[in-house]
Amino acid sequence: MPPYNFSAGPAALPKAVLEEAKTGLTDWRGCGQSVMEIPFTGPEFKSILDDATSSLKELLTIPDDYHVLMIQGGAYGQFSFMPMNLLRGHDSADYAVTGHWSKRAADEARKYCKVNIVTDGSAANFTDIENPDKWRFDPHAAYCHLTTNETANGLQLPHLPDSGDVPLVADVTSDLLTAPLDVSKFGTLYASAQKNMGIAGLTIVIVRDDLAGQALSTTPAVFDYGRLAANTSKVNTPPTWAVYISGLVFKWVLSQGGLAEMARRNRAKAKALYDVIDAGNFYRCPVASRVRSSVNVCFGLPTEELEKQFLSEAAENGLLYLQGHSAAGAIRASLYNAVEQDAVNALTQFMTDFADREVGK
Ligand SMILES: *Cc1c(COP(=O)(O)O)cnc(C)c1O
């Protein structure tokens, strides 16, 4: 039933999670308190944080030599905290510039070190990604940063590069938990929660033990991975309500069959949408088919005028937040885990009707 939420973030949450959160809002586990009122230092929040962490470890089969940090600052904050924590005496880092977000990550890193761009898709307006096997790595780089899914441009990395001994570091904000991921291939992963895992305010960092604890001396204590790991994310107050919600989302994903099932659903949703886009000459997706995102589907119409009309008629029909990112324009449908096949069916039906009507004029 509409309305259907296609927002890129904050985004749709599973209905079952919102229902359960009602009890957490006023009377968590019968304790007569809201989760929001519980001190972060006590046993109640400890159990919320431990539950969320163990569910995430189970979902991703996170190896034992990784720490899961649940902190504030957003993915954009990590663009700085990444070099601060991971330079480890090196003076440069590798960055793959494959879209809006990775470009910002590289720009931010330049405040702290030399940045070697291993690949750059900006000349092609971020419509394709160079084969990762051809990227130009620096063997002396502290790490190689990449963005697995470019939320604004609708591109997804087809496979991981082999960066040799240089640890891979990834912004997985918009596709973590949408499909299985081999954590052991990465030195560090990070994601803000509001795209696919919960609500704004929480950032999840998964860092390999040997990479934590070597932060620059100027790193704020509250963003020092070593200190955060030693204090199970409680250097200062974690975003307690956001941690609680993410814990519910992780349990929901487990109850639905885990990441393999999420991947199956997401592939089906994305295919339905790309099939409609590719069916005629009315809609067009500028992204090379090899690297099209299964999470954020970006497309345009023949004119900007028609795009405006499309967006306003879609909203009237309960198909919400389809406006493209300000850097990319046009239309974007985000198909995170909580967006159900029903919502995609309603959107594809609307798109087919809209195109038929306009082409028939
Ligand atoms: C949304 C997004 C960000 C920024 O996240 P904030 O939580 O707003 O800092 C960074 N990277 C990617 C891939 C994103 O999708």
mmCIF file of C-alpha atoms and ligand atoms in Angstrom:
data_model
loop_
_atom_site.group_PDB
_atom_site.id
_atom_site.type_symbol
_atom_site.label_atom_id
_atom_site.label_comp_id
_atom_site.label_asym_id
_atom_site.label_seq_id
_atom_site.Cartn_x
_atom_site.Cartn_y
_atom_site.Cartn_z
ATOM 1 C CA MET A 1 0.000 0.000 0.000
ATOM 2 C CA PRO A 2 1.325 3.489 -0.840
ATOM 3 C CA PRO A 3 3.045 5.671 0.143
ATOM 4 C CA TYR A 4 6.255 3.991 -0.999
ATOM 5 C CA ASN A 5 9.559 5.493 0.085
ATOM 6 C CA PHE A 6 12.409 5.468 -2.477
ATOM 7 C CA SER A 7 14.626 7.885 -0.560
ATOM 8 C CA ALA A 8 18.415 7.525 -0.700
ATOM 9 C CA GLY A 9 18.674 8.225 3.031
ATOM 10 C CA PRO A 10 17.367 8.536 5.642
ATOM 11 C CA ALA A 11 15.331 5.828 4.023
ATOM 12 C CA ALA A 12 12.609 3.226 4.431
ATOM 13 C CA LEU A 13 12.751 0.970 7.499
ATOM 14 C CA PRO A 14 11.089 -2.433 7.839
ATOM 15 C CA LYS A 15 7.556 -2.033 9.257
ATOM 16 C CA ALA A 16 8.242 -4.799 11.801
ATOM 17 C CA VAL A 17 11.206 -2.811 13.143
ATOM 18 C CA LEU A 18 9.104 0.334 13.568
ATOM 19 C CA GLU A 19 6.415 -1.656 15.371
ATOM 20 C CA GLU A 20 8.915 -3.154 17.787
ATOM 21 C CA ALA A 21 10.568 0.228 18.299
ATOM 22 C CA LYS A 22 7.253 1.464 19.737
ATOM 23 C CA THR A 23 7.920 -0.620 22.846
ATOM 24 C CA GLY A 24 11.512 0.601 23.009
ATOM 25 C CA LEU A 25 10.187 4.138 22.849
ATOM 26 C CA THR A 26 8.143 3.911 26.041
ATOM 27 C CA ASP A 27 8.759 0.629 27.843
ATOM 28 C CA TRP A 28 11.857 -1.279 26.808
ATOM 29 C CA ARG A 29 11.600 -4.962 27.793
ATOM 30 C CA GLY A 30 9.070 -4.091 30.474
ATOM 31 C CA CYS A 31 11.538 -1.935 32.429
ATOM 32 C CA GLY A 32 9.234 1.096 32.351
ATOM 33 C CA GLN A 33 11.945 3.198 30.666
ATOM 34 C CA SER A 34 12.507 4.363 27.139
ATOM 35 C CA VAL A 35 15.724 3.196 25.464
ATOM 36 C CA MET A 36 16.364 6.929 25.104
ATOM 37 C CA GLU A 37 16.411 7.351 28.889
ATOM 38 C CA ILE A 38 18.823 4.529 29.719
ATOM 39 C CA PRO A 39 22.413 5.521 30.651
ATOM 40 C CA PHE A 40 25.017 4.304 28.188
ATOM 41 C CA THR A 41 27.248 3.053 30.996
ATOM 42 C CA GLY A 42 24.749 0.581 32.506
ATOM 43 C CA PRO A 43 23.901 -3.084 31.893
ATOM 44 C CA GLU A 44 20.754 -2.325 29.852
ATOM 45 C CA PHE A 45 22.567 -0.406 27.121
ATOM 46 C CA LYS A 46 25.437 -2.890 27.288
ATOM 47 C CA SER A 47 23.007 -5.636 26.315
ATOM 48 C CA ILE A 48 21.565 -3.504 23.464
ATOM 49 C CA LEU A 49 25.064 -2.800 22.102
ATOM 50 C CA ASP A 50 26.240 -6.409 22.562
ATOM 51 C CA ASP A 51 23.117 -7.756 20.816
ATOM 52 C CA ALA A 52 23.509 -5.375 17.869
ATOM 53 C CA THR A 53 27.201 -6.211 17.546
ATOM 54 C CA SER A 54 26.709 -9.966 17.670
ATOM 55 C CA SER A 55 23.853 -9.833 15.132
ATOM 56 C CA LEU A 56 26.048 -7.844 12.739
ATOM 57 C CA LYS A 57 28.929 -10.290 13.265
ATOM 58 C CA GLU A 58 26.609 -13.160 12.491
ATOM 59 C CA LEU A 59 25.192 -11.509 9.351
ATOM 60 C CA LEU A 60 28.601 -10.709 7.892
ATOM 61 C CA THR A 61 30.546 -13.582 9.510
ATOM 62 C CA ILE A 62 33.025 -10.973 10.725
ATOM 63 C CA PRO A 63 36.324 -12.673 11.632
ATOM 64 C CA ASP A 64 37.509 -12.523 15.268
ATOM 65 C CA ASP A 65 40.415 -10.186 14.541
ATOM 66 C CA TYR A 66 38.058 -7.326 13.612
ATOM 67 C CA HIS A 67 36.500 -4.748 15.940
ATOM 68 C CA VAL A 68 32.989 -3.422 15.358
ATOM 69 C CA LEU A 69 32.726 0.237 16.401
ATOM 70 C CA MET A 70 29.384 2.019 16.719
ATOM 71 C CA ILE A 71 30.004 5.744 16.805
ATOM 72 C CA GLN A 72 28.866 9.174 15.610
ATOM 73 C CA GLY A 73 30.146 11.475 12.875
ATOM 74 C CA GLY A 74 28.605 9.936 9.733
ATOM 75 C CA ALA A 75 30.419 8.492 6.743
ATOM 76 C CA TYR A 76 31.574 11.996 5.859
ATOM 77 C CA GLY A 77 33.296 12.157 9.242
ATOM 78 C CA GLN A 78 35.118 8.939 8.361
ATOM 79 C CA PHE A 79 36.554 10.658 5.276
ATOM 80 C CA SER A 80 38.809 12.433 7.841
ATOM 81 C CA PHE A 81 39.033 9.767 10.547
ATOM 82 C CA MET A 82 40.213 7.230 7.981
ATOM 83 C CA PRO A 83 43.546 8.975 7.193
ATOM 84 C CA MET A 84 43.907 10.084 10.829
ATOM 85 C CA ASN A 85 43.741 6.482 11.997
ATOM 86 C CA LEU A 86 45.253 4.570 9.120
ATOM 87 C CA LEU A 87 48.230 6.578 7.828
ATOM 88 C CA ARG A 88 50.487 4.753 10.359
ATOM 89 C CA GLY A 89 53.586 6.710 9.405
ATOM 90 C CA HIS A 90 52.921 6.625 5.655
ATOM 91 C CA ASP A 91 52.638 9.922 3.813
ATOM 92 C CA SER A 92 50.194 8.914 1.088
ATOM 93 C CA ALA A 93 47.034 6.939 0.445
ATOM 94 C CA ASP A 94 45.402 5.535 -2.690
ATOM 95 C CA TYR A 95 41.878 6.640 -3.649
ATOM 96 C CA ALA A 96 39.581 5.300 -6.348
ATOM 97 C CA VAL A 97 37.402 8.152 -7.596
ATOM 98 C CA THR A 98 34.329 6.460 -9.014
ATOM 99 C CA GLY A 99 31.581 8.944 -8.138
ATOM 100 C CA HIS A 100 30.389 11.805 -5.987
ATOM 101 C CA TRP A 101 31.134 10.223 -2.594
ATOM 102 C CA SER A 102 34.567 8.792 -3.309
ATOM 103 C CA LYS A 103 35.583 12.139 -4.802
ATOM 104 C CA ARG A 104 34.614 13.831 -1.555
ATOM 105 C CA ALA A 105 36.517 11.213 0.441
ATOM 106 C CA ALA A 106 39.660 11.905 -1.614
ATOM 107 C CA ASP A 107 39.234 15.692 -1.267
ATOM 108 C CA GLU A 108 38.959 15.368 2.508
ATOM 109 C CA ALA A 109 41.987 13.051 2.752
ATOM 110 C CA ARG A 110 44.162 15.690 1.028
ATOM 111 C CA LYS A 111 44.039 17.648 4.288
ATOM 112 C CA TYR A 112 46.103 14.892 5.922
ATOM 113 C CA CYS A 113 48.289 13.256 3.281
ATOM 114 C CA LYS A 114 49.234 12.950 -0.360
ATOM 115 C CA VAL A 115 46.438 11.358 -2.335
ATOM 116 C CA ASN A 116 47.223 9.061 -5.246
ATOM 117 C CA ILE A 117 44.190 8.664 -7.507
ATOM 118 C CA VAL A 118 44.241 5.058 -8.747
ATOM 119 C CA THR A 119 41.318 5.564 -11.110
ATOM 120 C CA ASP A 120 39.157 8.556 -11.981
ATOM 121 C CA GLY A 121 35.755 8.356 -13.622
ATOM 122 C CA SER A 122 35.019 12.086 -13.542
ATOM 123 C CA ALA A 123 35.864 12.699 -17.235
ATOM 124 C CA ALA A 124 33.084 10.250 -18.166
ATOM 125 C CA ASN A 125 30.777 11.984 -15.688
ATOM 126 C CA PHE A 126 30.821 8.857 -13.507
ATOM 127 C CA THR A 127 28.922 6.661 -15.945
ATOM 128 C CA ASP A 128 31.441 3.806 -15.893
ATOM 129 C CA ILE A 129 34.169 2.332 -13.664
ATOM 130 C CA GLU A 130 37.544 1.340 -15.048
ATOM 131 C CA ASN A 131 38.271 -2.378 -14.552
ATOM 132 C CA PRO A 132 39.781 -2.567 -11.010
ATOM 133 C CA ASP A 133 42.519 -4.869 -12.356
ATOM 134 C CA LYS A 134 43.878 -1.839 -14.257
ATOM 135 C CA TRP A 135 43.932 0.668 -11.376
ATOM 136 C CA ARG A 136 47.297 2.325 -10.734
ATOM 137 C CA PHE A 137 48.250 1.469 -7.143
ATOM 138 C CA ASP A 138 51.119 2.916 -5.139
ATOM 139 C CA PRO A 139 52.803 0.047 -3.262
ATOM 140 C CA HIS A 140 53.844 2.518 -0.507
ATOM 141 C CA ALA A 141 50.325 3.833 0.138
ATOM 142 C CA ALA A 142 48.967 3.489 3.678
ATOM 143 C CA TYR A 143 45.737 2.036 2.305
ATOM 144 C CA CYS A 144 43.561 2.009 -0.790
ATOM 145 C CA HIS A 145 40.150 3.624 -0.358
ATOM 146 C CA LEU A 146 37.174 2.719 -2.506
ATOM 147 C CA THR A 147 33.417 3.140 -2.445
ATOM 148 C CA THR A 148 31.557 -0.079 -3.166
ATOM 149 C CA ASN A 149 28.333 1.649 -4.216
ATOM 150 C CA GLU A 150 28.122 5.234 -5.457
ATOM 151 C CA THR A 151 24.783 6.342 -4.044
ATOM 152 C CA ALA A 152 24.500 9.579 -6.038
ATOM 153 C CA ASN A 153 25.551 8.212 -9.438
ATOM 154 C CA GLY A 154 24.044 4.721 -9.317
ATOM 155 C CA LEU A 155 27.280 2.774 -9.855
ATOM 156 C CA GLN A 156 28.450 -0.325 -8.054
ATOM 157 C CA LEU A 157 31.962 -1.764 -8.095
ATOM 158 C CA PRO A 158 31.883 -4.972 -10.202
ATOM 159 C CA HIS A 159 34.712 -6.684 -8.261
ATOM 160 C CA LEU A 160 37.418 -5.812 -5.763
ATOM 161 C CA PRO A 161 40.917 -4.909 -6.926
ATOM 162 C CA ASP A 162 44.002 -6.773 -5.781
ATOM 163 C CA SER A 163 45.977 -4.065 -3.982
ATOM 164 C CA GLY A 164 48.731 -6.405 -2.800
ATOM 165 C CA ASP A 165 49.912 -5.673 0.737
ATOM 166 C CA VAL A 166 48.122 -2.323 0.824
ATOM 167 C CA PRO A 167 44.943 -2.759 2.920
ATOM 168 C CA LEU A 168 41.654 -2.071 1.192
ATOM 169 C CA VAL A 169 39.415 0.412 2.975
ATOM 170 C CA ALA A 170 35.837 0.849 1.825
ATOM 171 C CA ASP A 171 32.925 3.190 2.247
ATOM 172 C CA VAL A 172 30.059 0.678 2.198
ATOM 173 C CA THR A 173 27.410 3.137 3.385
ATOM 174 C CA SER A 174 24.795 2.374 0.768
ATOM 175 C CA ASP A 175 25.261 -1.326 0.085
ATOM 176 C CA LEU A 176 26.355 -2.967 3.337
ATOM 177 C CA LEU A 177 23.847 -5.750 4.151
ATOM 178 C CA THR A 178 22.315 -5.679 0.659
ATOM 179 C CA ALA A 179 24.400 -8.747 -0.298
ATOM 180 C CA PRO A 180 27.054 -11.010 1.258
ATOM 181 C CA LEU A 181 30.458 -9.353 1.661
ATOM 182 C CA ASP A 182 33.809 -10.958 2.519
ATOM 183 C CA VAL A 183 35.009 -8.747 5.384
ATOM 184 C CA SER A 184 38.411 -10.479 5.448
ATOM 185 C CA LYS A 185 39.282 -8.801 2.116
ATOM 186 C CA PHE A 186 39.289 -5.389 3.831
ATOM 187 C CA GLY A 187 41.411 -3.595 6.395
ATOM 188 C CA THR A 188 38.538 -1.338 7.357
ATOM 189 C CA LEU A 189 34.907 -0.869 6.362
ATOM 190 C CA TYR A 190 32.610 1.963 7.343
ATOM 191 C CA ALA A 191 28.992 2.931 6.802
ATOM 192 C CA SER A 192 26.536 5.393 8.220
ATOM 193 C CA ALA A 193 23.350 3.612 9.233
ATOM 194 C CA GLN A 194 20.588 5.700 7.674
ATOM 195 C CA LYS A 195 20.819 4.253 4.169
ATOM 196 C CA ASN A 196 20.150 0.624 4.815
ATOM 197 C CA MET A 197 20.767 -0.306 8.425
ATOM 198 C CA GLY A 198 18.803 2.066 10.597
ATOM 199 C CA ILE A 199 18.579 5.760 11.304
ATOM 200 C CA ALA A 200 20.776 8.837 11.165
ATOM 201 C CA GLY A 201 23.299 9.347 13.943
ATOM 202 C CA LEU A 202 25.079 6.001 13.919
ATOM 203 C CA THR A 203 28.210 5.123 11.973
ATOM 204 C CA ILE A 204 29.553 1.589 11.927
ATOM 205 C CA VAL A 205 33.279 0.974 11.514
ATOM 206 C CA ILE A 206 34.684 -2.540 11.147
ATOM 207 C CA VAL A 207 38.439 -2.372 11.622
ATOM 208 C CA ARG A 208 41.061 -5.109 11.603
ATOM 209 C CA ASP A 209 42.917 -5.301 14.902
ATOM 210 C CA ASP A 210 46.397 -4.553 13.507
ATOM 211 C CA LEU A 211 45.129 -1.278 11.988
ATOM 212 C CA ALA A 212 43.612 0.094 15.211
ATOM 213 C CA GLY A 213 45.717 1.939 17.765
ATOM 214 C CA GLN A 214 48.107 3.870 15.517
ATOM 215 C CA ALA A 215 46.154 7.110 15.098
ATOM 216 C CA LEU A 216 47.858 10.461 14.523
ATOM 217 C CA SER A 217 48.402 12.217 17.851
ATOM 218 C CA THR A 218 45.997 14.971 16.735
ATOM 219 C CA THR A 219 43.093 12.511 16.275
ATOM 220 C CA PRO A 220 40.136 13.322 18.545
ATOM 221 C CA ALA A 221 39.933 10.657 21.276
ATOM 222 C CA VAL A 222 36.307 9.944 20.373
ATOM 223 C CA PHE A 223 37.317 8.975 16.807
ATOM 224 C CA ASP A 224 40.485 7.049 17.644
ATOM 225 C CA TYR A 225 39.795 3.443 16.546
ATOM 226 C CA GLY A 226 42.222 2.019 19.115
ATOM 227 C CA ARG A 227 40.555 3.807 22.016
ATOM 228 C CA LEU A 228 37.098 3.026 20.684
ATOM 229 C CA ALA A 229 37.977 -0.669 20.363
ATOM 230 C CA ALA A 230 39.445 -0.770 23.877
ATOM 231 C CA ASN A 231 36.288 0.863 25.273
ATOM 232 C CA THR A 232 33.715 -1.034 23.128
ATOM 233 C CA SER A 233 32.699 2.233 21.406
ATOM 234 C CA LYS A 234 32.010 3.952 24.732
ATOM 235 C CA VAL A 235 34.730 6.623 24.788
ATOM 236 C CA ASN A 236 31.862 9.090 24.978
ATOM 237 C CA THR A 237 28.097 8.649 24.599
ATOM 238 C CA PRO A 238 27.255 6.481 21.604
ATOM 239 C CA PRO A 239 24.035 7.263 19.680
ATOM 240 C CA THR A 240 22.065 4.903 21.916
ATOM 241 C CA TRP A 241 18.661 5.024 20.201
ATOM 242 C CA ALA A 242 20.261 4.612 16.765
ATOM 243 C CA VAL A 243 22.244 1.593 18.007
ATOM 244 C CA TYR A 244 18.994 0.087 19.320
ATOM 245 C CA ILE A 245 17.232 0.581 15.967
ATOM 246 C CA SER A 246 20.123 -0.916 13.998
ATOM 247 C CA GLY A 247 20.077 -3.924 16.337
ATOM 248 C CA LEU A 248 16.411 -4.442 15.423
ATOM 249 C CA VAL A 249 17.206 -4.082 11.713
ATOM 250 C CA PHE A 250 20.015 -6.667 11.955
ATOM 251 C CA LYS A 251 17.641 -9.118 13.682
ATOM 252 C CA TRP A 252 15.048 -8.455 10.980
ATOM 253 C CA VAL A 253 17.545 -9.216 8.191
ATOM 254 C CA LEU A 254 18.508 -12.455 9.973
ATOM 255 C CA SER A 255 14.842 -13.408 10.324
ATOM 256 C CA GLN A 256 14.302 -12.847 6.587
ATOM 257 C CA GLY A 257 17.058 -15.274 5.647
ATOM 258 C CA GLY A 258 20.215 -13.163 5.896
ATOM 259 C CA LEU A 259 22.339 -11.540 3.216
ATOM 260 C CA ALA A 260 21.966 -14.176 0.493
ATOM 261 C CA GLU A 261 18.211 -13.650 0.612
ATOM 262 C CA MET A 262 18.639 -9.836 0.659
ATOM 263 C CA ALA A 263 20.837 -10.137 -2.450
ATOM 264 C CA ARG A 264 18.244 -12.284 -4.218
ATOM 265 C CA ARG A 265 15.455 -9.784 -3.470
ATOM 266 C CA ASN A 266 17.577 -6.779 -4.395
ATOM 267 C CA ARG A 267 18.634 -8.293 -7.720
ATOM 268 C CA ALA A 268 14.994 -8.987 -8.581
ATOM 269 C CA LYS A 269 13.920 -5.438 -7.640
ATOM 270 C CA ALA A 270 16.718 -3.786 -9.606
ATOM 271 C CA LYS A 271 16.166 -6.018 -12.648
ATOM 272 C CA ALA A 272 12.469 -5.124 -12.753
ATOM 273 C CA LEU A 273 13.351 -1.426 -12.824
ATOM 274 C CA TYR A 274 16.207 -1.620 -15.340
ATOM 275 C CA ASP A 275 14.021 -3.772 -17.604
ATOM 276 C CA VAL A 276 11.429 -0.986 -17.787
ATOM 277 C CA ILE A 277 14.139 1.634 -18.346
ATOM 278 C CA ASP A 278 15.717 -0.385 -21.180
ATOM 279 C CA ALA A 279 12.401 -1.428 -22.774
ATOM 280 C CA GLY A 280 12.018 1.655 -24.973
ATOM 281 C CA ASN A 281 13.655 4.964 -25.819
ATOM 282 C CA PHE A 282 11.763 7.009 -23.249
ATOM 283 C CA TYR A 283 13.786 6.319 -20.091
ATOM 284 C CA ARG A 284 17.561 6.107 -20.181
ATOM 285 C CA CYS A 285 20.105 4.996 -17.638
ATOM 286 C CA PRO A 286 23.469 6.640 -18.403
ATOM 287 C CA VAL A 287 25.437 4.053 -16.402
ATOM 288 C CA ALA A 288 27.296 1.248 -18.244
ATOM 289 C CA SER A 289 25.311 -1.936 -17.648
ATOM 290 C CA ARG A 290 28.333 -3.796 -16.179
ATOM 291 C CA VAL A 291 28.480 -1.393 -13.216
ATOM 292 C CA ARG A 292 24.845 -0.451 -12.686
ATOM 293 C CA SER A 293 23.913 -0.327 -9.017
ATOM 294 C CA SER A 294 21.439 -2.837 -7.651
ATOM 295 C CA VAL A 295 20.720 -0.382 -4.837
ATOM 296 C CA ASN A 296 20.368 3.124 -6.306
ATOM 297 C CA VAL A 297 18.837 3.090 -9.771
ATOM 298 C CA CYS A 298 19.439 6.397 -11.603
ATOM 299 C CA PHE A 299 17.680 7.309 -14.822
ATOM 300 C CA GLY A 300 16.503 10.250 -16.893
ATOM 301 C CA LEU A 301 13.601 11.184 -19.160
ATOM 302 C CA PRO A 302 13.814 12.920 -22.569
ATOM 303 C CA THR A 303 13.552 16.444 -21.084
ATOM 304 C CA GLU A 304 13.918 18.147 -17.714
ATOM 305 C CA GLU A 305 10.327 19.304 -18.098
ATOM 306 C CA LEU A 306 9.163 15.688 -18.275
ATOM 307 C CA GLU A 307 11.330 14.771 -15.287
ATOM 308 C CA LYS A 308 9.606 17.449 -13.207
ATOM 309 C CA GLN A 309 6.217 16.229 -14.309
ATOM 310 C CA PHE A 310 7.229 12.625 -13.614
ATOM 311 C CA LEU A 311 8.320 13.477 -10.081
ATOM 312 C CA SER A 312 5.186 15.416 -9.243
ATOM 313 C CA GLU A 313 2.820 12.780 -10.662
ATOM 314 C CA ALA A 314 4.785 10.030 -8.921
ATOM 315 C CA ALA A 315 4.412 11.847 -5.591
ATOM 316 C CA GLU A 316 0.663 12.254 -6.199
ATOM 317 C CA ASN A 317 0.569 8.474 -6.615
ATOM 318 C CA GLY A 318 2.406 7.875 -3.353
ATOM 319 C CA LEU A 319 5.797 7.140 -4.969
ATOM 320 C CA LEU A 320 7.999 9.353 -2.843
ATOM 321 C CA TYR A 321 11.509 10.878 -2.889
ATOM 322 C CA LEU A 322 12.481 9.892 -6.413
ATOM 323 C CA GLN A 323 14.424 13.098 -7.043
ATOM 324 C CA GLY A 324 18.035 12.407 -8.099
ATOM 325 C CA HIS A 325 20.986 13.558 -5.994
ATOM 326 C CA SER A 326 21.751 17.261 -6.422
ATOM 327 C CA ALA A 327 25.113 16.359 -8.021
ATOM 328 C CA ALA A 328 23.539 14.060 -10.612
ATOM 329 C CA GLY A 329 19.992 15.341 -11.162
ATOM 330 C CA ALA A 330 17.220 13.418 -12.925
ATOM 331 C CA ILE A 331 15.556 10.483 -11.155
ATOM 332 C CA ARG A 332 16.874 8.014 -8.587
ATOM 333 C CA ALA A 333 15.039 5.125 -6.988
ATOM 334 C CA SER A 334 16.779 3.675 -3.946
ATOM 335 C CA LEU A 335 15.913 0.019 -3.390
ATOM 336 C CA TYR A 336 17.323 -0.727 0.041
ATOM 337 C CA ASN A 337 16.418 -3.909 1.924
ATOM 338 C CA ALA A 338 13.275 -2.402 3.455
ATOM 339 C CA VAL A 339 11.871 -1.407 0.039
ATOM 340 C CA GLU A 340 9.633 -4.304 -0.909
ATOM 341 C CA GLN A 341 8.902 -5.810 -4.302
ATOM 342 C CA ASP A 342 5.370 -4.299 -4.029
ATOM 343 C CA ALA A 343 6.850 -0.815 -4.040
ATOM 344 C CA VAL A 344 8.943 -1.598 -7.113
ATOM 345 C CA ASN A 345 5.912 -3.105 -8.879
ATOM 346 C CA ALA A 346 3.960 0.086 -8.209
ATOM 347 C CA LEU A 347 6.843 2.182 -9.559
ATOM 348 C CA THR A 348 7.357 0.111 -12.720
ATOM 349 C CA GLN A 349 3.611 0.191 -13.423
ATOM 350 C CA PHE A 350 3.592 3.966 -12.999
ATOM 351 C CA MET A 351 6.642 4.308 -15.277
ATOM 352 C CA THR A 352 5.104 2.177 -18.013
ATOM 353 C CA ASP A 353 1.836 4.138 -17.881
ATOM 354 C CA PHE A 354 3.633 7.473 -17.850
ATOM 355 C CA ALA A 355 5.822 6.562 -20.859
ATOM 356 C CA ASP A 356 2.861 5.157 -22.839
ATOM 357 C CA ARG A 357 0.899 8.340 -22.247
ATOM 358 C CA GLU A 358 3.754 10.663 -23.244
ATOM 359 C CA VAL A 359 4.893 8.651 -26.263
ATOM 360 C CA GLY A 360 1.282 8.392 -27.458
ATOM 361 C CA LYS A 361 0.805 12.203 -27.454
HETATM 362 C C1 LIG B 1 25.263 9.039 2.239
HETATM 363 C C2 LIG B 1 26.650 8.665 1.969
HETATM 364 C C3 LIG B 1 27.714 9.306 2.616
HETATM 365 C C4 LIG B 1 27.507 10.427 3.610
HETATM 366 O O1 LIG B 1 26.907 9.931 4.770
HETATM 367 P P1 LIG B 1 26.675 10.889 6.051
HETATM 368 O O2 LIG B 1 26.137 9.953 7.070
HETATM 369 O O3 LIG B 1 25.717 11.949 5.640
HETATM 370 O O4 LIG B 1 28.009 11.469 6.434
HETATM 371 C C5 LIG B 1 28.993 8.881 2.311
HETATM 372 N N1 LIG B 1 29.222 7.880 1.444
HETATM 373 C C6 LIG B 1 28.224 7.236 0.811
HETATM 374 C C7 LIG B 1 28.531 6.119 -0.134
HETATM 375 C C8 LIG B 1 26.908 7.616 1.054
HETATM 376 O O5 LIG B 1 25.904 6.973 0.420
#
